[in-house]
CSV table of C-alpha atoms and ligand atoms in Angstrom, one decimal:
chain,number,residue,atom,x,y,z
A,184,UNK,CA,148.0,2.0,-29.6
A,185,UNK,CA,150.9,0.1,-28.5
A,186,UNK,CA,154.3,1.9,-28.5
A,187,UNK,CA,156.1,-0.7,-30.5
A,188,UNK,CA,154.2,-2.3,-33.4
A,189,UNK,CA,155.7,-5.1,-35.5
A,190,UNK,CA,153.7,-6.7,-38.2
A,191,UNK,CA,154.9,-9.5,-40.6
A,192,UNK,CA,158.6,-8.4,-40.1
A,193,UNK,CA,160.9,-10.3,-42.6
A,194,UNK,CA,164.7,-10.2,-42.6
A,195,UNK,CA,166.6,-12.2,-45.3
A,196,UNK,CA,170.5,-11.9,-45.3
A,197,UNK,CA,172.6,-12.3,-48.4
A,198,UNK,CA,175.6,-14.5,-47.6
A,199,UNK,CA,178.4,-12.7,-49.7
A,200,UNK,CA,180.4,-15.8,-50.4
A,201,UNK,CA,177.7,-18.3,-51.3
A,202,UNK,CA,174.9,-15.9,-52.9
A,203,UNK,CA,172.6,-18.1,-50.5
A,204,UNK,CA,169.8,-15.8,-49.1
A,205,UNK,CA,169.2,-16.7,-45.4
A,206,UNK,CA,165.8,-16.1,-43.8
A,207,UNK,CA,166.5,-15.0,-40.3
A,208,UNK,CA,163.0,-13.6,-39.5
A,209,UNK,CA,160.0,-15.0,-41.1
A,210,UNK,CA,157.1,-12.8,-40.2
A,211,UNK,CA,157.2,-11.4,-36.7
A,212,UNK,CA,154.1,-10.1,-35.1
A,213,UNK,CA,154.6,-8.1,-31.9
A,214,UNK,CA,153.3,-5.4,-29.8
A,215,UNK,CA,155.1,-3.9,-26.9
A,216,UNK,CA,153.7,-1.2,-24.4
A,217,UNK,CA,155.7,1.8,-23.3
A,218,UNK,CA,157.8,1.3,-20.3
A,219,UNK,CA,157.5,-2.6,-20.5
A,220,UNK,CA,160.5,-4.8,-19.7
A,221,UNK,CA,160.5,-7.7,-22.1
A,222,UNK,CA,162.5,-10.7,-22.4
A,223,UNK,CA,163.3,-12.7,-25.5
A,224,UNK,CA,164.5,-16.2,-25.4
A,225,UNK,CA,165.0,-18.8,-28.2
A,226,UNK,CA,167.4,-21.3,-29.6
A,227,UNK,CA,170.6,-20.2,-31.2
A,228,UNK,CA,170.0,-18.9,-34.8
A,229,UNK,CA,166.5,-18.3,-34.2
A,230,UNK,CA,166.7,-14.6,-35.0
A,231,UNK,CA,166.9,-12.6,-31.6
A,232,UNK,CA,170.0,-10.6,-32.5
A,233,UNK,CA,168.4,-9.9,-35.8
A,234,UNK,CA,165.3,-8.5,-34.4
A,235,UNK,CA,167.3,-6.3,-32.1
A,236,UNK,CA,169.5,-5.1,-34.7
A,237,UNK,CA,166.3,-4.0,-36.7
A,238,UNK,CA,164.8,-2.3,-33.6
A,239,UNK,CA,168.1,-0.5,-32.9
A,240,UNK,CA,168.2,0.8,-36.6
A,241,UNK,CA,171.6,-1.1,-37.2
A,242,UNK,CA,169.8,-3.5,-39.8
A,243,UNK,CA,167.2,-2.7,-42.5
A,244,UNK,CA,164.1,-4.8,-42.6
A,245,UNK,CA,163.7,-6.7,-45.7
A,246,UNK,CA,159.8,-6.5,-45.4
A,247,UNK,CA,157.1,-5.6,-43.1
A,248,UNK,CA,156.0,-3.0,-40.9
A,249,UNK,CA,158.0,-1.7,-37.8
A,250,UNK,CA,156.8,1.3,-36.0
A,251,UNK,CA,158.3,2.7,-32.6
A,252,UNK,CA,156.5,5.4,-31.2
A,253,UNK,CA,156.0,7.8,-34.3
A,254,UNK,CA,158.9,6.3,-36.3
A,255,UNK,CA,158.4,4.0,-39.0
A,256,UNK,CA,161.6,2.1,-39.2
A,257,UNK,CA,160.9,0.1,-42.4
A,258,UNK,CA,160.5,3.4,-44.1
A,259,UNK,CA,163.9,5.2,-43.0
A,260,UNK,CA,166.6,5.8,-45.4
A,261,UNK,CA,170.1,5.1,-43.9
A,262,UNK,CA,170.6,8.9,-42.9
A,263,UNK,CA,167.4,8.8,-40.9
A,264,UNK,CA,168.1,5.3,-39.5
A,265,UNK,CA,171.4,6.6,-38.2
A,266,UNK,CA,169.8,9.7,-36.5
A,267,UNK,CA,167.3,7.3,-35.0
A,268,UNK,CA,170.0,5.0,-33.8
A,269,UNK,CA,172.0,7.7,-32.1
A,270,UNK,CA,169.1,9.5,-30.5
A,271,UNK,CA,166.3,7.1,-29.5
A,272,UNK,CA,168.1,3.8,-28.8
A,273,UNK,CA,170.4,2.6,-26.2
A,274,UNK,CA,172.4,-0.7,-26.7
A,275,UNK,CA,174.0,-3.2,-24.3
A,276,UNK,CA,175.9,-6.1,-25.9
A,277,UNK,CA,177.3,-9.4,-24.3
A,278,UNK,CA,181.0,-8.4,-25.4
A,279,UNK,CA,181.9,-5.4,-23.0
A,280,UNK,CA,184.1,-3.8,-25.8
A,281,UNK,CA,181.3,-3.3,-27.8
A,282,UNK,CA,179.8,-1.1,-25.2
A,283,UNK,CA,182.9,0.7,-23.7
A,284,UNK,CA,186.2,2.2,-25.1
A,285,UNK,CA,188.8,0.5,-23.1
A,286,UNK,CA,191.5,3.0,-23.2
A,287,UNK,CA,189.5,5.8,-21.1
A,288,UNK,CA,187.9,5.8,-17.8
A,289,UNK,CA,184.1,5.2,-17.2
A,290,UNK,CA,183.3,8.7,-16.8
A,291,UNK,CA,184.8,9.6,-20.0
A,292,UNK,CA,183.1,6.8,-21.6
A,293,UNK,CA,179.7,8.1,-20.3
A,294,UNK,CA,180.5,11.7,-21.4
A,295,UNK,CA,181.0,10.6,-25.2
A,296,UNK,CA,177.3,10.6,-26.1
A,297,UNK,CA,176.7,13.7,-24.0
A,298,UNK,CA,179.5,15.4,-25.8
A,299,UNK,CA,177.8,14.4,-29.2
A,300,UNK,CA,174.6,15.8,-27.9
A,301,UNK,CA,176.5,19.3,-27.3
A,302,UNK,CA,176.3,19.2,-23.6
A,303,UNK,CA,178.8,21.6,-21.9
A,304,UNK,CA,181.4,20.2,-19.3
A,305,UNK,CA,179.7,21.1,-16.2
A,306,UNK,CA,176.4,19.5,-17.4
A,307,UNK,CA,178.3,16.3,-18.7
A,308,UNK,CA,179.9,16.0,-15.2
A,309,UNK,CA,176.6,16.2,-13.4
A,310,UNK,CA,174.8,13.7,-15.7
A,311,UNK,CA,177.7,11.3,-15.7
A,312,UNK,CA,177.9,11.4,-11.8
A,313,UNK,CA,174.0,10.8,-11.7
A,314,UNK,CA,174.3,7.8,-13.9
A,315,UNK,CA,177.3,6.4,-12.2
A,316,UNK,CA,175.5,6.8,-8.9
A,317,UNK,CA,172.4,4.9,-10.3
A,318,UNK,CA,174.6,1.9,-11.4
A,319,UNK,CA,176.3,2.0,-8.1
A,320,UNK,CA,179.9,3.0,-9.7
A,321,UNK,CA,180.5,6.4,-8.3
A,322,UNK,CA,183.6,5.2,-6.5
A,323,UNK,CA,184.8,3.8,-9.9
A,324,UNK,CA,184.4,6.8,-12.1
A,325,UNK,CA,188.1,7.1,-12.9
A,326,UNK,CA,189.0,3.4,-13.4
A,327,UNK,CA,189.3,2.1,-17.0
A,328,UNK,CA,187.0,-0.9,-17.9
A,329,UNK,CA,190.0,-3.2,-17.8
A,330,UNK,CA,190.2,-2.4,-13.9
A,331,UNK,CA,186.7,-3.4,-13.3
A,332,UNK,CA,184.9,-6.8,-12.5
A,333,UNK,CA,182.6,-8.3,-15.1
A,334,UNK,CA,179.5,-7.2,-13.5
A,335,UNK,CA,180.8,-3.6,-13.0
A,336,UNK,CA,182.0,-3.4,-16.7
A,337,UNK,CA,178.3,-4.3,-17.6
A,338,UNK,CA,176.8,-1.7,-15.2
A,339,UNK,CA,179.1,0.7,-16.7
A,340,UNK,CA,177.9,-0.3,-20.2
A,341,UNK,CA,174.4,0.2,-19.0
A,342,UNK,CA,175.2,3.6,-17.7
A,343,UNK,CA,176.7,4.6,-21.2
A,344,UNK,CA,173.7,3.1,-22.9
A,345,UNK,CA,171.5,5.5,-21.0
A,346,UNK,CA,173.5,8.6,-21.2
A,347,UNK,CA,171.7,10.2,-24.1
A,348,UNK,CA,168.3,9.6,-22.5
A,349,UNK,CA,167.2,7.1,-25.1
A,350,UNK,CA,163.4,5.8,-25.2
A,351,UNK,CA,164.3,2.4,-25.8
A,352,UNK,CA,166.8,0.2,-24.3
A,353,UNK,CA,168.1,-3.1,-26.1
A,354,UNK,CA,170.3,-5.6,-24.6
A,355,UNK,CA,171.6,-8.6,-26.3
A,356,UNK,CA,172.8,-11.3,-23.7
A,357,UNK,CA,174.1,-8.7,-21.2
A,358,UNK,CA,174.6,-11.3,-18.6
A,359,UNK,CA,176.0,-14.0,-20.8
A,360,UNK,CA,179.5,-13.6,-19.5
A,361,UNK,CA,178.5,-13.3,-15.8
A,362,UNK,CA,177.9,-15.9,-12.9
A,363,UNK,CA,174.4,-16.0,-11.7
A,364,UNK,CA,174.9,-13.8,-8.5
A,365,UNK,CA,176.5,-11.1,-10.8
A,366,UNK,CA,173.7,-11.5,-13.3
A,367,UNK,CA,171.1,-10.8,-10.5
A,368,UNK,CA,172.8,-7.8,-9.5
A,369,UNK,CA,172.9,-6.3,-13.0
A,370,UNK,CA,169.2,-7.2,-13.5
A,371,UNK,CA,168.5,-5.4,-10.4
A,372,UNK,CA,169.8,-2.2,-11.7
A,373,UNK,CA,168.5,-2.9,-15.2
A,374,UNK,CA,165.0,-3.1,-13.6
A,375,UNK,CA,165.3,0.0,-11.5
A,376,UNK,CA,166.6,2.1,-14.4
A,377,UNK,CA,163.8,0.8,-16.6
A,378,UNK,CA,161.4,1.9,-13.9
A,379,UNK,CA,163.0,5.3,-12.9
A,380,UNK,CA,163.7,6.4,-16.5
A,381,UNK,CA,160.5,5.1,-17.8
A,382,UNK,CA,162.3,3.4,-20.6
A,383,UNK,CA,161.1,0.5,-22.7
A,384,UNK,CA,163.6,-2.3,-22.5
A,385,UNK,CA,163.9,-5.4,-24.6
A,386,UNK,CA,166.5,-8.0,-23.5
A,387,UNK,CA,167.7,-11.2,-25.3
A,388,UNK,CA,168.9,-14.0,-22.9
A,389,UNK,CA,169.4,-17.8,-22.9
A,390,UNK,CA,168.8,-17.8,-19.1
A,391,UNK,CA,165.2,-18.6,-18.0
A,392,UNK,CA,166.1,-17.2,-14.5
A,393,UNK,CA,167.2,-14.0,-16.0
A,394,UNK,CA,164.0,-13.8,-18.2
A,395,UNK,CA,162.0,-14.3,-15.1
A,396,UNK,CA,162.9,-11.2,-13.8
A,397,UNK,CA,161.3,-9.2,-16.6
A,398,UNK,CA,157.6,-8.3,-17.1
A,399,UNK,CA,157.0,-10.6,-20.2
A,400,UNK,CA,158.6,-13.4,-21.8
A,401,UNK,CA,158.5,-13.9,-25.6
A,402,UNK,CA,159.9,-17.0,-27.3
A,403,UNK,CA,161.3,-16.9,-30.8
A,404,UNK,CA,161.7,-20.2,-32.8
A,405,UNK,CA,162.9,-20.3,-36.4
A,406,UNK,CA,162.3,-16.4,-36.9
A,407,UNK,CA,158.7,-16.5,-35.8
A,408,UNK,CA,157.1,-15.7,-32.4
A,409,UNK,CA,156.2,-19.1,-30.7
A,410,UNK,CA,154.8,-18.2,-27.4
A,411,UNK,CA,154.6,-15.2,-25.0
A,412,UNK,CA,153.5,-15.1,-21.4
A,413,UNK,CA,153.7,-12.8,-18.4
A,414,UNK,CA,156.6,-14.0,-16.3
A,415,UNK,CA,154.7,-13.9,-13.0
A,416,UNK,CA,153.8,-17.3,-12.0
A,417,UNK,CA,155.9,-18.8,-14.7
A,418,UNK,CA,157.9,-21.7,-13.1
A,419,UNK,CA,159.4,-23.3,-16.3
A,420,UNK,CA,159.4,-22.2,-19.9
A,421,UNK,CA,157.2,-25.1,-20.5
A,422,UNK,CA,154.4,-23.4,-18.7
A,423,UNK,CA,154.1,-20.9,-21.4
A,424,UNK,CA,150.8,-22.1,-23.0
A,425,UNK,CA,149.9,-19.0,-25.0
A,426,UNK,CA,151.1,-18.9,-28.5
A,427,UNK,CA,150.8,-16.3,-31.0
A,428,UNK,CA,148.3,-16.8,-33.6
A,429,UNK,CA,148.9,-14.4,-36.4
A,430,UNK,CA,146.5,-12.6,-38.6
A,431,UNK,CA,147.0,-15.2,-41.4
A,432,UNK,CA,146.1,-18.1,-38.9
A,433,UNK,CA,149.7,-19.3,-38.4
A,434,UNK,CA,151.1,-20.6,-35.3
A,435,UNK,CA,154.5,-21.6,-34.4
A,436,UNK,CA,154.5,-24.6,-32.1
A,437,UNK,CA,156.7,-24.3,-29.0
A,438,UNK,CA,160.0,-26.2,-29.5
A,439,UNK,CA,159.6,-28.6,-26.5
A,440,UNK,CA,156.2,-29.7,-28.0
A,441,UNK,CA,157.6,-30.2,-31.4
A,442,UNK,CA,160.4,-32.2,-29.9
A,443,UNK,CA,158.4,-34.4,-27.6
A,444,UNK,CA,155.6,-35.2,-30.2
A,445,UNK,CA,158.2,-35.8,-33.1
A,446,UNK,CA,155.5,-33.9,-35.1
A,447,UNK,CA,155.3,-35.1,-38.7
A,448,UNK,CA,155.1,-32.8,-41.5
A,449,UNK,CA,151.4,-33.2,-41.8
A,450,UNK,CA,149.0,-33.4,-38.9
A,451,UNK,CA,145.3,-33.5,-38.6
A,452,UNK,CA,143.4,-30.6,-37.4
A,453,UNK,CA,140.0,-30.3,-36.0
A,454,UNK,CA,137.8,-27.7,-34.2
A,455,UNK,CA,135.8,-29.5,-31.7
A,456,UNK,CA,134.0,-28.1,-28.3
A,457,UNK,CA,135.8,-24.7,-28.8
A,458,UNK,CA,139.3,-26.3,-28.9
A,459,UNK,CA,141.6,-26.6,-31.8
A,460,UNK,CA,143.0,-30.1,-31.7
A,461,UNK,CA,146.2,-31.2,-33.7
A,462,UNK,CA,146.7,-34.9,-33.8
A,463,UNK,CA,148.7,-37.3,-35.7
A,464,UNK,CA,147.9,-40.9,-36.6
B,73,ATP,N1,175.3,-11.1,-41.4
B,73,ATP,C1,174.6,-12.2,-41.7
B,73,ATP,N2,174.7,-12.8,-42.9
B,73,ATP,C2,174.2,-14.0,-43.1
B,73,ATP,N3,173.5,-14.7,-42.2
B,73,ATP,C3,173.2,-14.2,-40.8
B,73,ATP,C4,173.9,-13.0,-40.6
B,73,ATP,N4,173.6,-12.9,-39.4
B,73,ATP,C5,172.9,-13.7,-38.9
B,73,ATP,N5,172.6,-14.5,-40.0
B,73,ATP,C6,171.9,-15.8,-39.9
B,73,ATP,O1,170.6,-15.4,-39.4
B,73,ATP,C7,169.9,-16.4,-38.6
B,73,ATP,C8,169.5,-15.7,-37.3
B,73,ATP,O2,170.7,-15.2,-36.5
B,73,ATP,P1,170.8,-14.4,-35.3
B,73,ATP,O3,172.0,-14.0,-34.9
B,73,ATP,O4,169.7,-13.3,-35.3
B,73,ATP,O5,170.3,-15.5,-34.2
B,73,ATP,P2,170.2,-15.4,-32.6
B,73,ATP,O6,168.9,-15.9,-32.4
B,73,ATP,O7,170.6,-14.3,-32.2
B,73,ATP,O8,171.3,-16.6,-32.4
B,73,ATP,P3,172.3,-16.7,-31.1
B,73,ATP,O9,171.5,-17.3,-29.8
B,73,ATP,O10,173.3,-17.8,-31.5
B,73,ATP,O11,173.0,-15.5,-30.7
B,73,ATP,C9,171.0,-17.5,-38.4
B,73,ATP,O12,170.7,-18.5,-39.2
B,73,ATP,C10,172.3,-16.7,-38.6
B,73,ATP,O13,173.4,-17.7,-39.4
B,74,MG,MG1,172.3,-13.5,-31.0
């Protein structure tokens, strides 16, 4: 049984001002194994952040089945969801001030979740020191975030996200504000922590080079999974030729195919010589 199982996940937002309902996820089907490092790529507005918010317990699914380990996220009430969020999940966001408190130093930032878990001072210092060492910031322990470089700030955020030993690490474009060299460095730490802590990691990114350094790449288009592929041997996003066929027979065509073919609303479909062929006249 996969560690994370998502079936027909739907999320509809209600826009307060207009009363419009906005479908953000339209039937996500996905399985992720424990310890996997997954990247999610997709156009703006395709539902990537929404999926992370649901997996982090910060948003409630509208419908569908979401299981992480033995927790059924779609069945939790708000109180249980808050507990899940505090204990099982670590998060790293693109904007650093969502990850760290600016007025205190890095070590104190890391100690906050440890304090919430009831660890005594000595234990807190020991754990914070280990984490700082793992992200290469031991000599920056008493610097405040504003005194660090962009890459160091995200590495400090990563240490904070892991302080309470979560089972799952969710990151939303953590390299979005970094140059490519610094992104590469952050990813190296990300990967080594994913391996050394045996943590399941899911990272949203716009950057194919960043996605390449994860185990598996998943593409989301318009609130549905359009493709997925191991990243090994993947040279461009167009090499992803496996698409997700859901239980109902639906397929979301990859974006570049839709754009290139200028697909019409109705296409012909035939099953011939073991192949399913879509064509248009
Ligand atoms: N709180 C909200 N209320 C109403 N609509 C929302 C809300 N949050 C997101 N949406 C809408 O849901 C859809 C998916 O948004 P989401 O933020 O998940 O996309 P995304 O793939 O993360 O995009 P980006 O790459 O720009 O970050 C979009 O149409 C967005 O406008
Ligand atoms: Mg987003």
